[in-house]
XYZ file of C-alpha atoms in Angstrom:
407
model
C -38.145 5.138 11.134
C -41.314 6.524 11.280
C -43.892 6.889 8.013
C -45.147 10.303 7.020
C -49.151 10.426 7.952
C -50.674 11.837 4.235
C -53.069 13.861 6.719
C -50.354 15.470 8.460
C -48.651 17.279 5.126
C -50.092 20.689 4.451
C -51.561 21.958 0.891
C -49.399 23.968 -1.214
C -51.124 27.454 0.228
C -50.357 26.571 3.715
C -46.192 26.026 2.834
C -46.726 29.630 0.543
C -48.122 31.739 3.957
C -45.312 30.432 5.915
C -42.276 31.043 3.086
C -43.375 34.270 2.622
C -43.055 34.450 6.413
C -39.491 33.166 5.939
C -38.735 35.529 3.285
C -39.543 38.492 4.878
C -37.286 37.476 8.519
C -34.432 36.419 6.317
C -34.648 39.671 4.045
C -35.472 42.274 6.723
C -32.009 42.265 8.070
C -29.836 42.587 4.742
C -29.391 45.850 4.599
C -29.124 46.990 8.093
C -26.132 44.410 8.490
C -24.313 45.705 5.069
C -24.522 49.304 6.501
C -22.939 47.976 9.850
C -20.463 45.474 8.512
C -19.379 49.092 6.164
C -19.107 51.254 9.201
C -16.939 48.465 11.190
C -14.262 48.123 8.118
C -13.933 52.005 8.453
C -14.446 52.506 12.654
C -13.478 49.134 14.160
C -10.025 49.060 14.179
C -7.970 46.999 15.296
C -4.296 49.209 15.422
C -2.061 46.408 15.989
C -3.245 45.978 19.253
C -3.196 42.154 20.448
C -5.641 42.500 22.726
C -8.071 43.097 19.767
C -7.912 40.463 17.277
C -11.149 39.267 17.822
C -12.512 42.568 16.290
C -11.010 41.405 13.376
C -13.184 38.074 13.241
C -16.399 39.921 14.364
C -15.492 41.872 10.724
C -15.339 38.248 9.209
C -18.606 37.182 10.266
C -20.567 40.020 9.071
C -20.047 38.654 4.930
C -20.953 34.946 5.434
C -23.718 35.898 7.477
C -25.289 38.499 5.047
C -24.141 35.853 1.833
C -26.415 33.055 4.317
C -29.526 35.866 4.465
C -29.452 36.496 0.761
C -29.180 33.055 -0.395
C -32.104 32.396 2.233
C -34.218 35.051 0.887
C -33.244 33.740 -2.907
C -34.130 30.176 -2.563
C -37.381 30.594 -0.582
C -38.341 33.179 -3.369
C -38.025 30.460 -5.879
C -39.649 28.093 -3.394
C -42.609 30.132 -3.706
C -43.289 30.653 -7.145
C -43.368 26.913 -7.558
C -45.799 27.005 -5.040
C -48.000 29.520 -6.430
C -47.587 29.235 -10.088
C -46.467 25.614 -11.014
C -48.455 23.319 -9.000
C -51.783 23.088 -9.238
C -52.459 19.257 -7.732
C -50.137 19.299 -4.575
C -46.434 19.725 -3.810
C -44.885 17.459 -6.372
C -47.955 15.217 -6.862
C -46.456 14.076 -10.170
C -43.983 14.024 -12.804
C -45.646 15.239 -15.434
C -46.054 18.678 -13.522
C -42.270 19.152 -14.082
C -41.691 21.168 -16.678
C -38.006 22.268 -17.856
C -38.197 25.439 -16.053
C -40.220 24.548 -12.934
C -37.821 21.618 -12.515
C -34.712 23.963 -12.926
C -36.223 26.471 -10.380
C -37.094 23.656 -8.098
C -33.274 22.852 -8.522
C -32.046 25.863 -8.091
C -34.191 26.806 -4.633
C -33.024 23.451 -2.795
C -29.199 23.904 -4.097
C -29.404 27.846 -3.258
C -30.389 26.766 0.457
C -27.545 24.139 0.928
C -24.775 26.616 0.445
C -27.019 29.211 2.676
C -26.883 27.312 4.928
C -23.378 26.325 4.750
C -22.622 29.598 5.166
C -24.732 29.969 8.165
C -22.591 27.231 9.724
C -19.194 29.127 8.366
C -20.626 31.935 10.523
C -21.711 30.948 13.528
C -18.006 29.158 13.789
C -16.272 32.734 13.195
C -18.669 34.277 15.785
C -18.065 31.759 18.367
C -14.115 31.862 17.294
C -14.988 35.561 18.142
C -16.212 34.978 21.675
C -13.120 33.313 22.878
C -10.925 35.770 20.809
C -12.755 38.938 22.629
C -12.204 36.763 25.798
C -8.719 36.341 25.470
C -8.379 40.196 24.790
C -9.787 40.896 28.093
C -7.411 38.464 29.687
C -4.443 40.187 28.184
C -5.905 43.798 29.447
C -6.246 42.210 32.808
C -2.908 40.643 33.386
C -0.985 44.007 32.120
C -0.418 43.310 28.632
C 1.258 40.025 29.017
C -0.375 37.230 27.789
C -1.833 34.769 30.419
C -0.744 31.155 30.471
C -3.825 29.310 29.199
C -4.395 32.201 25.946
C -2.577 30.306 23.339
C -3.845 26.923 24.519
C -7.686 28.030 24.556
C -6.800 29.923 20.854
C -5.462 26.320 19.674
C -8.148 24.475 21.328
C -10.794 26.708 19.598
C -9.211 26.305 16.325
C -9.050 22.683 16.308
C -12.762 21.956 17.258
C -13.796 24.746 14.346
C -12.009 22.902 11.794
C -13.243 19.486 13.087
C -16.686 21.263 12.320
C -16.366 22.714 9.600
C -15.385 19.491 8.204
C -18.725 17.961 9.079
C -20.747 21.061 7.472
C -18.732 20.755 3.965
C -19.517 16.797 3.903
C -23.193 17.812 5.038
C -23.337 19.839 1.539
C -21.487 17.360 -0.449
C -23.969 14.616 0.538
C -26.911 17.380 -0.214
C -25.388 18.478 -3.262
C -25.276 14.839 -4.581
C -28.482 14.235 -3.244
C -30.348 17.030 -5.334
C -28.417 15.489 -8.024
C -29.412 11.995 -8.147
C -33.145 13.320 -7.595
C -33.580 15.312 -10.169
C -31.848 13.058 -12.960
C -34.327 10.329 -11.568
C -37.222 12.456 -12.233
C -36.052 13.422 -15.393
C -36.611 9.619 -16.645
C -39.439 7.722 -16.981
C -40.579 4.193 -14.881
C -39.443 3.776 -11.043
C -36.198 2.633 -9.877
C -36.330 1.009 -6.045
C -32.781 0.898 -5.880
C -32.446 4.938 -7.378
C -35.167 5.375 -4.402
C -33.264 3.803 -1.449
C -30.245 5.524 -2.801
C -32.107 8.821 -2.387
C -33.698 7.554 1.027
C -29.909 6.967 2.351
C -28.604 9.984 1.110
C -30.980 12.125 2.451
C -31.003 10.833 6.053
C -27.114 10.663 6.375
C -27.065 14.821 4.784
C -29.879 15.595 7.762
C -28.143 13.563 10.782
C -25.075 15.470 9.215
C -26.729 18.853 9.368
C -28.126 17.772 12.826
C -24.423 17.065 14.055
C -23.065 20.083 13.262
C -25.998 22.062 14.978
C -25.217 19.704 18.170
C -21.611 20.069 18.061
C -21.971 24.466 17.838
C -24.272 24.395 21.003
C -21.839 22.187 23.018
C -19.258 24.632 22.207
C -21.284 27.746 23.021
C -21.558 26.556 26.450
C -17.965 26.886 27.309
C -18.093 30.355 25.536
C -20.965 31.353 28.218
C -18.415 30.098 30.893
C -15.797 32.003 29.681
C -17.733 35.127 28.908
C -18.600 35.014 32.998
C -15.446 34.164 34.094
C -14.382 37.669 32.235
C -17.608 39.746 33.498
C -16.362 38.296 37.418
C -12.621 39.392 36.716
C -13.570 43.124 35.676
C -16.198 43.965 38.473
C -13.243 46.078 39.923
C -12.706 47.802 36.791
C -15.745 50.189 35.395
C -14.241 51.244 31.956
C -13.917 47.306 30.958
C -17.247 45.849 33.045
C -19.359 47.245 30.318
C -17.587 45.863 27.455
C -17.636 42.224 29.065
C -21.397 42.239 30.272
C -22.211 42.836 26.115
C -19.837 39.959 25.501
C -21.566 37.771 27.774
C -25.106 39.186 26.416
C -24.253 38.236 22.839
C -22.386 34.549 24.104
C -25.822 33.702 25.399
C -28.459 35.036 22.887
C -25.738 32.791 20.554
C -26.106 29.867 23.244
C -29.998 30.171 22.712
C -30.263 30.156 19.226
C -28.101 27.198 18.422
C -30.356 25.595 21.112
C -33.290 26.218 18.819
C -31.676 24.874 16.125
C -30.289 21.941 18.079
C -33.826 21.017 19.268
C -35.323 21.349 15.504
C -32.649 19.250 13.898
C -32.106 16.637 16.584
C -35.555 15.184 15.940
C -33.701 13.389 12.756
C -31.878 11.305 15.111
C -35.092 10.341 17.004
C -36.395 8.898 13.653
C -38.730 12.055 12.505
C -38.733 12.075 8.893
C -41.336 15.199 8.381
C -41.473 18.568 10.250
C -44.011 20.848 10.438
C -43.433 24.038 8.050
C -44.085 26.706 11.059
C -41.098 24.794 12.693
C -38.588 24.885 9.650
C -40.241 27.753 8.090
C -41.139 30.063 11.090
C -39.734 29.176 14.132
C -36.015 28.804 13.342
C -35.674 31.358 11.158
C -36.782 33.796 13.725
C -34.508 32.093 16.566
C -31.651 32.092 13.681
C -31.942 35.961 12.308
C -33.210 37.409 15.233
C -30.479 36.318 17.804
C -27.907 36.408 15.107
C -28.348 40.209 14.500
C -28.999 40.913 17.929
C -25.636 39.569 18.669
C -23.699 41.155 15.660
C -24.949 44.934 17.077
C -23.434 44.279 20.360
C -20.637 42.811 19.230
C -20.678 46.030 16.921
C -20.714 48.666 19.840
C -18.378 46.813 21.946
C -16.144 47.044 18.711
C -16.680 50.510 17.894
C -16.012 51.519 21.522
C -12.630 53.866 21.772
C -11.381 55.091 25.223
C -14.231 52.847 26.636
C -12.843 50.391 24.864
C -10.917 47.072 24.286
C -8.132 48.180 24.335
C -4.129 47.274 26.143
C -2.903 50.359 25.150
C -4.647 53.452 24.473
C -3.980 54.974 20.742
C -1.366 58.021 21.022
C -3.899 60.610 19.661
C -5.945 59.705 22.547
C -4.009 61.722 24.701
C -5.270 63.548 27.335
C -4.332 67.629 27.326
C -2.115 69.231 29.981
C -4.291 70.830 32.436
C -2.967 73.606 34.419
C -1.998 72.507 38.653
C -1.131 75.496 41.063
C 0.851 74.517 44.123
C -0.335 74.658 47.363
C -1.764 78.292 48.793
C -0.407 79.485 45.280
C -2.942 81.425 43.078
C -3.873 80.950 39.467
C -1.302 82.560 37.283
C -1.032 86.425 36.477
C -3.396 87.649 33.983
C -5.625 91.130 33.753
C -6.412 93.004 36.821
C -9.704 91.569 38.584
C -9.886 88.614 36.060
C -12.325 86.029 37.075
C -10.382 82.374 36.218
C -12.255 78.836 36.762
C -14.453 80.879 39.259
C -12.041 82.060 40.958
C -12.900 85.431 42.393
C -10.634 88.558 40.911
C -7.082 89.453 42.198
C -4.669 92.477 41.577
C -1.594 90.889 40.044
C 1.267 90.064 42.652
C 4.503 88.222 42.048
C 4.176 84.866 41.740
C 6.016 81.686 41.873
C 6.172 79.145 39.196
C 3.213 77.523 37.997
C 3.097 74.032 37.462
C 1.711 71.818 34.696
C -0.110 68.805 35.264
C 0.280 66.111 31.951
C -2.106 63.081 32.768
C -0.642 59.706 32.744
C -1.886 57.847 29.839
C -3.951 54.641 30.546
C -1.878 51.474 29.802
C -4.583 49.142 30.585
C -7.947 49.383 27.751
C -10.258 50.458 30.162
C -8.995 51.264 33.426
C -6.281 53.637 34.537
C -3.468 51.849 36.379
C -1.036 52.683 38.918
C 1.504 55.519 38.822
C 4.787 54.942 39.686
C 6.324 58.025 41.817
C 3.309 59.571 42.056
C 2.322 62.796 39.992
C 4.425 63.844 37.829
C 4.389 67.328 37.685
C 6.638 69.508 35.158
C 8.117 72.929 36.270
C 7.567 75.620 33.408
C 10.888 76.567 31.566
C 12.049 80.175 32.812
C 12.066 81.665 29.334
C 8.080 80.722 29.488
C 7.380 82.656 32.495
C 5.255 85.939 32.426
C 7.726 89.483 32.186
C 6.523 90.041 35.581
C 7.337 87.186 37.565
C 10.955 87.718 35.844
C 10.909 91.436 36.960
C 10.337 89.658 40.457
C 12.686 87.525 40.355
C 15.551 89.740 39.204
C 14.269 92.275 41.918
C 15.166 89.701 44.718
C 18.410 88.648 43.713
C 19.503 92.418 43.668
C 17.994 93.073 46.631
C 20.564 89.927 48.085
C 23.490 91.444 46.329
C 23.288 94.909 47.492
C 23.123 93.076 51.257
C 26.029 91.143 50.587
């Protein structure tokens, strides 16, 4: 492993211009993702539907995600007021800078960003648990609201490798957590301890190659995501009402794709025996790549959740429903009304007898998106006699005396 060059570490300023740089992405996007997370518990619903269940885990994500920004925002807060107000000398240039408070802040910043960024890792599993969910729901639109062969085994298979994860991120805090631990009860005491010191050493490059891992692991699966996001987008070319829906699925899989890329590339450099990072990488770059993307994705995932007869959906709501609308039969005119009455630009007409009017009830969609094939063609609906005008019943009882005085 590689030493740190002294020259290479920045002055305490430097690291304050680029937290407050991290405070500001991280904190920006709070509120805006509160106020959409609200609307989605009252608008996204799901209705029983199964073809929408992952609405219900883009719902999930929205919490850990905003819990990861606030924490974020919280430790690198308390990051910089030890930068600005406790050290004078350098970044930790001794122990007799620690004070009771600065060391408890100090504390309390690096254990505030371990459980951020746990969450951040709880998160990005849900979302990508969302991608194949959503996925899945398009399947089951497509095949006619059976479920296809492979949709429980890719639901399994997701499952599995998020738990296998998530594993890995809750050891990568537990090492971190006992990390911070040993740390600061060593610099609580006085005289230097080269065991204490390789103990630290150890623990700290196991909880990075940990942290490392995990970002590996959630960009290897965001690439089968991407595949099947496509594979969905080729599937509903055909079908207009869906297309949309799918092409914002695939947008968000691979804004996701490209941020855990980021990430990957930033962390990865533990394995290749990099001990120090540059702040603009840690403190610049990937929070930008990791709250930029992240609510980018979340607001399309939002409007293809909030979507309704443009929707995800296998079976369209009941209240949905389209109205009757009004079909005359062939060479038949509209139906009797006032003298020289202009109807749905019609031109006017004296009233004559007329023959029964029709009424037209449009099949309801059975497939989210796309209307699907009748069966018998349309079904038209001939108007009860007792709801026909007076006069086509004066008409009608005209004709059949007229028949029984020729008889």
């Amino acid at each position: 492993m590689s030493d740190i060059d002294p020259n290479d570490i920045p002055d305490e300023n430097t690291y304050a211009h680029y937290t407050v740089g991290a405070i500001v992405i991280y904190g920006i996007f709070i509120t805006p993702l509160f106020i959409l997370w609200c609307i989605s518990l009252c608008i996204a619903r799901r209705k029983g539907d199964p073809a929408r269940v992952g609405i219900a885990w883009i719902k999930a994500v929205y919490p850990f995600w905003i819990l990861c920004l606030v924490l974020h925002t919280i430790s690198f807060s308390l990051r910089l007021w030890t930068y600005l107000v406790e050290y004078d000398s350098g970044i930790f240039s001794s122990r007799s800078d620690f004070t009771t408070i600065s060391q408890a802040i100090a504390q309390a910043s690096d254990r505030f960003d371990d459980v951020a960024k746990l969450f951040n890792y709880l998160a990005t599993i849900l979302l990508l648990i969302t991608f194949f969910e959503l996925g899945n729901g398009f399947q089951l639109c497509l095949s006619g609201g059976t479920p296809p062969t492979p949709h429980k085994s890719v639901r399994y298979a997701v499952l599995s490798f998020a738990l296998i994860v998530l594993t890995l991120a809750i050891a990568y805090l537990g090492i971190g957590e006992q990390f911070y631990t040993t740390y600061y009860d060593y610099l609580a005491v006085d005289g230097v301890d080269s065991a204490i010191e390789a103990k630290l050493a150890n623990e700290a490059n196991t909880s990075n190659r940990l942290g490392a891992a995990v970002d590996i692991l959630l960009w290897i699966a965001s690439l089968p995501a991407i595949g099947y996001a496509s594979l969905v987008v080729h599937k509903t070319k055909t079908h207009p009402l869906l297309r949309n829906p799918a092409i914002l699925l695939l947008t968000s899989t691979t804004l996701a794709s490209l941020r855990l890329l980021c990430l990957m590339v930033i962390t990865a450099q533990y394995f290749l025996g990099t001990v120090f990072i540059p702040p603009y990488v840690t403190l610049t770059v990937g929070p930008l790549f990791d709250s930029v993307c992240t609510f980018v994705e979340l607001v399309l995932l939002f409007t293809l959740a909030v979507r309704k007869q443009k929707g995800l959906w296998s079976a369209q709501p009941p209240q949905w429903a389209a109205p009757p609308v009004w079909l005359p039969s062939m060479g038949v005119p509209p139906p009797p009304g006032q003298p020289g009455m202009v109807w749905h630009g019609q031109p006017g007409y004296q009233q004559q007898p007329q023959p029964q009017p029709y009424y037209y009830y449009p099949p309801q969609q059975q497939m989210g998106g796309y209307p699907q094939p009748q069966q018998g063609g349309v079904y038209s609906h001939q108007v009860p006699l007792s709801q026909q005008a007076p006069r086509e019943l004066e008409s009608q009882q005209g004709v059949s005396e007229l028949k029984a005085s020729d008889t």
